[in-house]
mmCIF file of C-alpha atoms and ligand atoms in Angstrom:
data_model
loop_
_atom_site.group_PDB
_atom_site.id
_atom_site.type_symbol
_atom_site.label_atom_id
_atom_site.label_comp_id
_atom_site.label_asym_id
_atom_site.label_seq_id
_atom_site.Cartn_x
_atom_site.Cartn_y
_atom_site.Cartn_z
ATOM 1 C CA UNK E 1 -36.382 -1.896 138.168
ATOM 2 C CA UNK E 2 -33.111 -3.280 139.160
ATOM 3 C CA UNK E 3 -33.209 -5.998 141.851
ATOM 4 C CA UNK E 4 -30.284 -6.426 144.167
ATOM 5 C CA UNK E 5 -28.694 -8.857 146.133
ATOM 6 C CA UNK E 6 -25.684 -7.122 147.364
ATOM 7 C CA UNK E 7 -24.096 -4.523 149.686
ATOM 8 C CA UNK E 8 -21.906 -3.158 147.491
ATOM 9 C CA UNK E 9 -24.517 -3.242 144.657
ATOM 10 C CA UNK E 10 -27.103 -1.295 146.236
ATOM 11 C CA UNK E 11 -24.244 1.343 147.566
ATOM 12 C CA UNK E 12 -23.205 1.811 143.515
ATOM 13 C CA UNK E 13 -26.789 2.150 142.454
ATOM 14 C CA UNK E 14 -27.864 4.710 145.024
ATOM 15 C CA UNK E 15 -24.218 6.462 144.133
ATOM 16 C CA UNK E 16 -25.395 6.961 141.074
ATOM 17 C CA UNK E 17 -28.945 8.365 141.577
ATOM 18 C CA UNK E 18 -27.413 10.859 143.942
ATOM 19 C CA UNK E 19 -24.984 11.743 142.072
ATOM 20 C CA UNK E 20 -27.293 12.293 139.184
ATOM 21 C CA UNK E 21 -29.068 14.705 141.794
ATOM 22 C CA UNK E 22 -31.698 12.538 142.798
ATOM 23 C CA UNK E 23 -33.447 12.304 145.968
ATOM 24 C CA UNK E 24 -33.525 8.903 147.505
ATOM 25 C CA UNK E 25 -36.850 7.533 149.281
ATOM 26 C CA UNK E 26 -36.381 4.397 150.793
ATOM 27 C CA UNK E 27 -39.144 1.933 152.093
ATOM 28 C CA UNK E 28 -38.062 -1.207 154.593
ATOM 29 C CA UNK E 29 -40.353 -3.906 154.754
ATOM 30 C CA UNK E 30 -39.804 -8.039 155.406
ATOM 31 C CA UNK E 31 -41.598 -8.757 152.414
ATOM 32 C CA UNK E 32 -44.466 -10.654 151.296
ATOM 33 C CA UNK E 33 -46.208 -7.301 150.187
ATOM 34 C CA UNK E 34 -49.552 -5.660 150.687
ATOM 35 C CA UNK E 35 -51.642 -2.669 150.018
ATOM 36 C CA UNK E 36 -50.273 -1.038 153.014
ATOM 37 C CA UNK E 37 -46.283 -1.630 152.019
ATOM 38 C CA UNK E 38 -47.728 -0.306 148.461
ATOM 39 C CA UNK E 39 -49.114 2.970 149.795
ATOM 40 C CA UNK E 40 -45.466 3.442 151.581
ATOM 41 C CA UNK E 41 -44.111 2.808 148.076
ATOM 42 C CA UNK E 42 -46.379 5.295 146.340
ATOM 43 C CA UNK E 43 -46.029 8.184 148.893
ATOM 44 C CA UNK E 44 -41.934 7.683 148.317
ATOM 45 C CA UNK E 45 -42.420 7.495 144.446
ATOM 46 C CA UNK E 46 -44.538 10.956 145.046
ATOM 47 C CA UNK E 47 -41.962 12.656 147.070
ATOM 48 C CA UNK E 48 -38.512 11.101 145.198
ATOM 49 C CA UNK E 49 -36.606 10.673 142.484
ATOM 50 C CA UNK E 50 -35.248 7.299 143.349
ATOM 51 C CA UNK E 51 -37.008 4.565 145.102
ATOM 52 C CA UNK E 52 -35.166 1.776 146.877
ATOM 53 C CA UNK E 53 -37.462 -1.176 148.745
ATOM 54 C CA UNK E 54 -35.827 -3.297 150.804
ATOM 55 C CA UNK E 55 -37.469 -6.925 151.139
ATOM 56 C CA UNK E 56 -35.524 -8.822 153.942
ATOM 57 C CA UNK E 57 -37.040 -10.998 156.665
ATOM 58 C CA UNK E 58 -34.944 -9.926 159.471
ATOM 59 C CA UNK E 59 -34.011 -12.579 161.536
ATOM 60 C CA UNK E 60 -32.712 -10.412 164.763
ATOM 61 C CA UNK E 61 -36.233 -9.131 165.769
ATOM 62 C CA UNK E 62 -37.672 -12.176 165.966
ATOM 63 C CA UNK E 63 -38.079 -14.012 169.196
ATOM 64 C CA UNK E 64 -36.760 -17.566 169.935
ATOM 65 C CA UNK E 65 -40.641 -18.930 169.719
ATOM 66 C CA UNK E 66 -41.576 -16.138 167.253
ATOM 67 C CA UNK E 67 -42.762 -17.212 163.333
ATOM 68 C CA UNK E 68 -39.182 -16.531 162.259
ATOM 69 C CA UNK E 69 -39.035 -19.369 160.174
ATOM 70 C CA UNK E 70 -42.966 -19.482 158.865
ATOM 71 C CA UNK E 71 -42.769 -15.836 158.399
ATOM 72 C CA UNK E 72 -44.681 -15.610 154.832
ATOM 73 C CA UNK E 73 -42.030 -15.052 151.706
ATOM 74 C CA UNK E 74 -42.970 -14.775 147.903
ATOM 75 C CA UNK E 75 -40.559 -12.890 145.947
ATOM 76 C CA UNK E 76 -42.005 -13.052 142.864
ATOM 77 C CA UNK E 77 -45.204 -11.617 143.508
ATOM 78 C CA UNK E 78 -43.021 -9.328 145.836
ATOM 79 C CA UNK E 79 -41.345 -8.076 142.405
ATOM 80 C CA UNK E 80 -44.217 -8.015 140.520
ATOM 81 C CA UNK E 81 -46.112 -5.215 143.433
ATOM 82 C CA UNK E 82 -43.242 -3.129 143.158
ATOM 83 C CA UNK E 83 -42.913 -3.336 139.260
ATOM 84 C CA UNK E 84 -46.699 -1.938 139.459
ATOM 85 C CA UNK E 85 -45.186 1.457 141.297
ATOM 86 C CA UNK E 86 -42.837 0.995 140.294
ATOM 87 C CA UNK E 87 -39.594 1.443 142.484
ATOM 88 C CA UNK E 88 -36.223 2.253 140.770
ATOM 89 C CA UNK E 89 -34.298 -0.566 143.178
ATOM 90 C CA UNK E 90 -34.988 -3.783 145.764
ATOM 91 C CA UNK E 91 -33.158 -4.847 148.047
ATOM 92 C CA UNK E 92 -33.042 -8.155 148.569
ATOM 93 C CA UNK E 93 -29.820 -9.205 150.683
ATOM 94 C CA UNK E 94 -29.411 -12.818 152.448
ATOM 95 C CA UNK E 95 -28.995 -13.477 156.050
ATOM 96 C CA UNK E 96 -25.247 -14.068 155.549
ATOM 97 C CA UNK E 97 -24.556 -10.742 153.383
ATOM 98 C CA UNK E 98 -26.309 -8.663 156.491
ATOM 99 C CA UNK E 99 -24.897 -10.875 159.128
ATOM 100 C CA UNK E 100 -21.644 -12.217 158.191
ATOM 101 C CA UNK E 101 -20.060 -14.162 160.882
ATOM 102 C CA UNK E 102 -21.470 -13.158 164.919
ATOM 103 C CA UNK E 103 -21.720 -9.199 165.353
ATOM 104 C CA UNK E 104 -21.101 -7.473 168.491
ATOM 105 C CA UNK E 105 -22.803 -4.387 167.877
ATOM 106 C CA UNK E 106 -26.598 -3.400 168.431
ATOM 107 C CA UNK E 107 -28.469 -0.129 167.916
ATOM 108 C CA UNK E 108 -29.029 1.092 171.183
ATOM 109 C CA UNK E 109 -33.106 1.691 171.513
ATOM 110 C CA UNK E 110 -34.470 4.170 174.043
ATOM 111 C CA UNK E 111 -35.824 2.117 176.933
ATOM 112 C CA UNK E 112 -38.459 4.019 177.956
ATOM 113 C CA UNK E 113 -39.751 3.516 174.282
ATOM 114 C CA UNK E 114 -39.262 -0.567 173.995
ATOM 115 C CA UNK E 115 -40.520 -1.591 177.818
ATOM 116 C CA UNK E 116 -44.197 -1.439 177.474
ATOM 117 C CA UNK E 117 -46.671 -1.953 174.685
ATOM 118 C CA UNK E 118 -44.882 -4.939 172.140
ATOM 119 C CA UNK E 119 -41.686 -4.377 173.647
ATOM 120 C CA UNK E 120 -43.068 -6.427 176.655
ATOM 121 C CA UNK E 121 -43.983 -9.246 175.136
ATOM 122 C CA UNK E 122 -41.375 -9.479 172.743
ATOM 123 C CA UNK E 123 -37.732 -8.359 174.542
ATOM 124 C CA UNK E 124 -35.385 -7.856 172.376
ATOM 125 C CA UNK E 125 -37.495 -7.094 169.497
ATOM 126 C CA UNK E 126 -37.033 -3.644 168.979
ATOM 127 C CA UNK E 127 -33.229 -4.014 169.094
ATOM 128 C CA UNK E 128 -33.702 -6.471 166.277
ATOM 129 C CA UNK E 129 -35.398 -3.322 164.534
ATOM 130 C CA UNK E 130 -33.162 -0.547 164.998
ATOM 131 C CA UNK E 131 -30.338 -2.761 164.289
ATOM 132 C CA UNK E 132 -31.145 -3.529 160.885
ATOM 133 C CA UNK E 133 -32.476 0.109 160.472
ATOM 134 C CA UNK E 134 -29.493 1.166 161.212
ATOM 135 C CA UNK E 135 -27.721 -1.157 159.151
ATOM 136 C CA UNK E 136 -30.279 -0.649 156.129
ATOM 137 C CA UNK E 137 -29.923 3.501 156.553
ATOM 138 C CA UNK E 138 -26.257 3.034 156.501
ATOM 139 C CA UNK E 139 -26.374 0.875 153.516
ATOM 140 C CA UNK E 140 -28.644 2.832 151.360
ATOM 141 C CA UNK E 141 -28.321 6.523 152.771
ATOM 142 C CA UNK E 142 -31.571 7.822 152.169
ATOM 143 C CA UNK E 143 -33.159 11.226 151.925
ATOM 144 C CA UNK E 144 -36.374 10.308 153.325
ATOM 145 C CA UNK E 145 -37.870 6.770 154.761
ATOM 146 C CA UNK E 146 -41.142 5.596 154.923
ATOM 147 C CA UNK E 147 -43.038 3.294 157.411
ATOM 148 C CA UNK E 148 -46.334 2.734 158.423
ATOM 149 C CA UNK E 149 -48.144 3.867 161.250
ATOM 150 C CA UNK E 150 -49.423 0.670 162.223
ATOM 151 C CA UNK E 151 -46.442 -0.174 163.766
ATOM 152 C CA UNK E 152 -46.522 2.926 166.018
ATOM 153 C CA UNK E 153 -44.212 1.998 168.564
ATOM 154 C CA UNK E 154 -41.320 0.733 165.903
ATOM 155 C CA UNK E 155 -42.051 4.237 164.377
ATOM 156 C CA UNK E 156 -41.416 6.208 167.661
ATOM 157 C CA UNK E 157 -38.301 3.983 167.979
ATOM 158 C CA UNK E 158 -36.998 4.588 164.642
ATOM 159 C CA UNK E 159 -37.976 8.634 164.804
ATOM 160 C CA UNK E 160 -35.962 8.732 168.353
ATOM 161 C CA UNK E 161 -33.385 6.391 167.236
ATOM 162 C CA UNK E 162 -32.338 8.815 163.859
ATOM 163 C CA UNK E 163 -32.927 12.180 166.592
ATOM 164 C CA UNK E 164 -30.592 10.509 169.032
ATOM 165 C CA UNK E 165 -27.840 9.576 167.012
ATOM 166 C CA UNK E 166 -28.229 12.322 164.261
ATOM 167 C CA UNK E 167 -29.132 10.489 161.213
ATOM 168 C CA UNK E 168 -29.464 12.212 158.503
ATOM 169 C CA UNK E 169 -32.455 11.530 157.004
ATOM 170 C CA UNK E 170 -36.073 11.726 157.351
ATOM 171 C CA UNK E 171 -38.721 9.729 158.945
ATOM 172 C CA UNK E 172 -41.971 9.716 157.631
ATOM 173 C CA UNK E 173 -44.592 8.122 159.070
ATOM 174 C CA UNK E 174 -47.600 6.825 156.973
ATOM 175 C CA UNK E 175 -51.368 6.515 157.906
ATOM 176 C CA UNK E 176 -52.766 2.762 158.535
ATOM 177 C CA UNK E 177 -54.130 0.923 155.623
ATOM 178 C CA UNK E 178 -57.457 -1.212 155.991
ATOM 179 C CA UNK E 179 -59.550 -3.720 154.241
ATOM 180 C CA UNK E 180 -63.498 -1.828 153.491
ATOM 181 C CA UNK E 181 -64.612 -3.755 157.153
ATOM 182 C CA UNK E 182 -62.128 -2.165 158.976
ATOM 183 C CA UNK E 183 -59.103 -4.899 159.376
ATOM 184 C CA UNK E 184 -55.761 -3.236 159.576
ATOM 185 C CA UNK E 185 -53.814 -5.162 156.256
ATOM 186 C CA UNK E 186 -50.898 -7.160 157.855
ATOM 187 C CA UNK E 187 -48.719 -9.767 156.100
ATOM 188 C CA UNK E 188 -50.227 -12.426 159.112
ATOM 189 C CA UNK E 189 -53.893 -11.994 157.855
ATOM 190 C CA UNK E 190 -53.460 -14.638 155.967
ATOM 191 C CA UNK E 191 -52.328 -17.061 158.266
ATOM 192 C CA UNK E 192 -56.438 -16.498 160.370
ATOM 193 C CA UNK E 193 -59.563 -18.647 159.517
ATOM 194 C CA UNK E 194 -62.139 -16.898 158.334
ATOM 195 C CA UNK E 195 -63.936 -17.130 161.478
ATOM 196 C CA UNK E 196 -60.950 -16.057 163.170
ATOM 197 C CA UNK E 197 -60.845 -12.963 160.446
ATOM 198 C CA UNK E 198 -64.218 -12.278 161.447
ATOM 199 C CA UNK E 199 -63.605 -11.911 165.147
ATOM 200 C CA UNK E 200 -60.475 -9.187 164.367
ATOM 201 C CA UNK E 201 -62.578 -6.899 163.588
ATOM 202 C CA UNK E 202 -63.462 -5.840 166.935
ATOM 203 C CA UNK E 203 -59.803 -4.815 166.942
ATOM 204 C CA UNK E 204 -60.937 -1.523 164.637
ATOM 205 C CA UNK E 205 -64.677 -1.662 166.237
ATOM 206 C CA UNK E 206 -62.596 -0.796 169.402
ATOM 207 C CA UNK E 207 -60.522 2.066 168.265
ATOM 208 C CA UNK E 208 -63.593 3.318 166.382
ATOM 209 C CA UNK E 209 -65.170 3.644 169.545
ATOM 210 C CA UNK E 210 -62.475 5.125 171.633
ATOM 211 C CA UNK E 211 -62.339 7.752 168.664
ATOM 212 C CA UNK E 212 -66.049 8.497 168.843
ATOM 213 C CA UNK E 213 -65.510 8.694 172.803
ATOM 214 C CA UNK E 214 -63.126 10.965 172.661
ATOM 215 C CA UNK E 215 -65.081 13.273 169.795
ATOM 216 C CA UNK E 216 -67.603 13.202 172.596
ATOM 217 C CA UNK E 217 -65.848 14.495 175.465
ATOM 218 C CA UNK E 218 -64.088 11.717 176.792
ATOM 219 C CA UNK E 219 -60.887 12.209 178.834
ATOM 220 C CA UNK E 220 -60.291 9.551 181.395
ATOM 221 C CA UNK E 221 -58.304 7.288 179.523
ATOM 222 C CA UNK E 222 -58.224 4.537 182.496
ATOM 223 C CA UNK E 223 -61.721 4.500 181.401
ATOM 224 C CA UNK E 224 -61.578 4.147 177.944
ATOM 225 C CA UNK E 225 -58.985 1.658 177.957
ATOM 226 C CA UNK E 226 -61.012 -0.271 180.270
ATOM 227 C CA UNK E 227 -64.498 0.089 177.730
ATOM 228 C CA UNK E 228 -61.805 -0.929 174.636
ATOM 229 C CA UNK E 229 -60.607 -4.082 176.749
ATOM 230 C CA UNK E 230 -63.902 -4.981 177.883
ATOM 231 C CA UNK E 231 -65.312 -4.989 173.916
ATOM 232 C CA UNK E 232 -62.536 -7.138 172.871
ATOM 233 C CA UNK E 233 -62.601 -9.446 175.881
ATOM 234 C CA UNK E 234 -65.958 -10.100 175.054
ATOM 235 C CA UNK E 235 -65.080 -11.756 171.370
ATOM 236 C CA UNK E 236 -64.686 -15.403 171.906
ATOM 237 C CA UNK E 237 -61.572 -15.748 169.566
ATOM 238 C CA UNK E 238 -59.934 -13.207 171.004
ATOM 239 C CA UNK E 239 -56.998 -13.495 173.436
ATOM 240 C CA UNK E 240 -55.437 -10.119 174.797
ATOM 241 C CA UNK E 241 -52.217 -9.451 174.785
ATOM 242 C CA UNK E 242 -52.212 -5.382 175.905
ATOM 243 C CA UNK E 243 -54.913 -2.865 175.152
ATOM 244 C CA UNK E 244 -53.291 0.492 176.168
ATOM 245 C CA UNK E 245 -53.781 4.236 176.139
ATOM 246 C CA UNK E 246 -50.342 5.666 176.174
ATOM 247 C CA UNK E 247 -48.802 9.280 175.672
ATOM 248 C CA UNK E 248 -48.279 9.822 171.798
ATOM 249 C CA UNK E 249 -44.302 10.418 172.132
ATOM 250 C CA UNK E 250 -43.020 9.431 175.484
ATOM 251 C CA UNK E 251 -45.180 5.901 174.900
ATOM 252 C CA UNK E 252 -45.802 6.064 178.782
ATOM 253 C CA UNK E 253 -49.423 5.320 180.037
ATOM 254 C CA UNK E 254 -51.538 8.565 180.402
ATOM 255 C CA UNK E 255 -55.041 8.638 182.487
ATOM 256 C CA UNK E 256 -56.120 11.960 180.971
ATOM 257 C CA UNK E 257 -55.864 13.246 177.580
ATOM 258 C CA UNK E 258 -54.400 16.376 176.893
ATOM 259 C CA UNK E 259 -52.661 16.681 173.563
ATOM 260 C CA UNK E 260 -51.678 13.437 171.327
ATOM 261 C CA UNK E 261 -52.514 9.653 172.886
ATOM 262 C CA UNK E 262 -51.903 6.432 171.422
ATOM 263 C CA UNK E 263 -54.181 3.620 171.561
ATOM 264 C CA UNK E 264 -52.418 0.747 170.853
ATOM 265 C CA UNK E 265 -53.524 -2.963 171.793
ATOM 266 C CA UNK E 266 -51.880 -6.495 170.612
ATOM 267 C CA UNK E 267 -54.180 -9.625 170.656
ATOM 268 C CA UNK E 268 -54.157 -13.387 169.312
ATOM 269 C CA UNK E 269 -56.048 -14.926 167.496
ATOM 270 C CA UNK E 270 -55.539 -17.911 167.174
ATOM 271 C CA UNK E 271 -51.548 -18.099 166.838
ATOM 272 C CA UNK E 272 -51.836 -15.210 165.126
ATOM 273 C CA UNK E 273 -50.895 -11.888 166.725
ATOM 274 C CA UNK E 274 -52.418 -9.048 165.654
ATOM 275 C CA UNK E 275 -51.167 -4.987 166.193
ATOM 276 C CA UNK E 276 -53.761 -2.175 165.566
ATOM 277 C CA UNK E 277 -53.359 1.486 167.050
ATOM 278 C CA UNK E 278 -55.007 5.070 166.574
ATOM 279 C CA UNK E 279 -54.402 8.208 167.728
ATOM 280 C CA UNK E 280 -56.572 10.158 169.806
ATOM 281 C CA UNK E 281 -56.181 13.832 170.310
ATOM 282 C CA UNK E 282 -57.755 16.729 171.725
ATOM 283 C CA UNK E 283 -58.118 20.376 169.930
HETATM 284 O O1 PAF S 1 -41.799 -3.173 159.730
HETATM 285 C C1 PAF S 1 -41.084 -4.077 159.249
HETATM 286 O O2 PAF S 1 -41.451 -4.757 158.297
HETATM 287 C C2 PAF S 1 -39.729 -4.354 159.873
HETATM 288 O O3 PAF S 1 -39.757 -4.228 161.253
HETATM 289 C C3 PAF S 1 -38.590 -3.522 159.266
HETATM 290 C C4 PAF S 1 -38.774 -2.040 159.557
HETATM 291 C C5 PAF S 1 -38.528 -3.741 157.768
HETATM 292 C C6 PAF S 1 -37.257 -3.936 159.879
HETATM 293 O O4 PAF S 1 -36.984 -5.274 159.633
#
């Protein structure tokens, strides 16, 4: 496992893998690895050849009051997850070798995608992402990258962003990874208290129950978004930030359910934010 702290380095080694007839999988993450980034990196080492992870705490997609700066990092153990794949190649670029000097240019993002859900909270945010996705896909080239569904709105970005401007790759979205009680795994668990930890879980309890709903017969989504709120509103700890029901591709809000729906919500605990989704779906 090579690691790699340069454009050009990165460009050579993929060169090489491709040109040996490999087929690249690539897997973006900020770093301070979990079970969840380590499912991404197993379905890529499943479907291809070569493997490149990219560890790189993106400064552009994080607010001016955001945890930019206490944003968890740990290289080493970093290296030592995706030795236990393993991957074929990090990358692991500074700030200055993906930013050098001020940069004009920004992905364009799809606004219909970005306004609601996180995107309202946190403008600017999903430029930040489809910048440096657009950066890292230009860097590395790959045949196929992986990200996890629990960021379902950065996926629907990314998929729209590589349809829109013909990238030529593959996006391939990953199901949710969760501790046995239910807790979606995020890099920011461990900045709760374990009574904080305890009060997430009506986050999952929540999208169980909207799940079961809809198994049932449910279709009024106002309604169901209202019963999710309510159950969450009622843990002490927790402070909402959005609990939504919202139409699996266009991400606008939907009041019945026919075909796909997200349910997506956002809420603190704590200073910690927390994202969980699921998606409901009829027939
Ligand atoms: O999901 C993440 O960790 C980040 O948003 C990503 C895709 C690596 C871009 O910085």
């Amino acid at each position: 496992m090579q690691l790699i702290e340069t454009i050009q380095g990165i460009r050579d080694a993929v060169d090489a893998a491709r040109k040996a007839g490999k087929k690249i999988g690539f897997v973006p993450t900020m770093g301070y690895l979990h079970q969840g980034h380590l499912t991404l990196m197993q379905e890529a080492r499943k479907e291809c050849d070569f493997v490149v992870v990219s560890i790189f705490v993106n400064p552009t997609q994080f607010g001016p009051n955001e945890d930019f700066d206490r944003y968890p990092r740990d290289l080493a153990r970093d290296m030592e997850l995706c030795g236990s794949v393993p991957v074929d190649a990090i990358f692991h670029p500074s700030v200055a070798e993906m930013y050098p000097g001020t940069a004009s240019t920004t992905s364009v993002v799809v606004s219909q995608l970005t306004t609601g859900l996180c995107g309202a909270s946190r403008p600017g945010h999903f430029e930040g992402v489809a910048t440096v996705v657009t950066k890292l896909f230009n860097i590395v080239k790959p045949d196929v990258a992986f990200f996890g569904q629990k960021d379902a709105q950065q996926v629907a970005v990314i998929r729209r962003m590589v349809l829109d401007l013909n990238m030529d790759l593959e996006v391939r979205p990953v199901s949710t990874v969760r501790e046995p009680d239910g807790l979606a795994l995020s890099s920011r668990n461990i900045y709760l208290t374990p009574e904080q930890r305890q009060g997430a879980l009506v986050l999952s309890r929540s999208l169980r129950m909207a799940q079961e709903r809809v198994a049932a017969g449910e279709r009024d989504m106002t309604a169901l978004q209202e019963a999710m709120r309510a159950m969450i509103a009622a843990e002490p700890l927790a402070n909402i930030d959005y609990v939504s029901i919202v139409d699996y591709d266009s991400l606008q809000p939907t009041t019945r359910l026919e075909g796909k729906a997200l349910a997506a919500l956002a809420v603190r605990f704590g200073k910690t934010r927390l994202i969980d989704n699921c998606i409901l779906s009829v027939g």
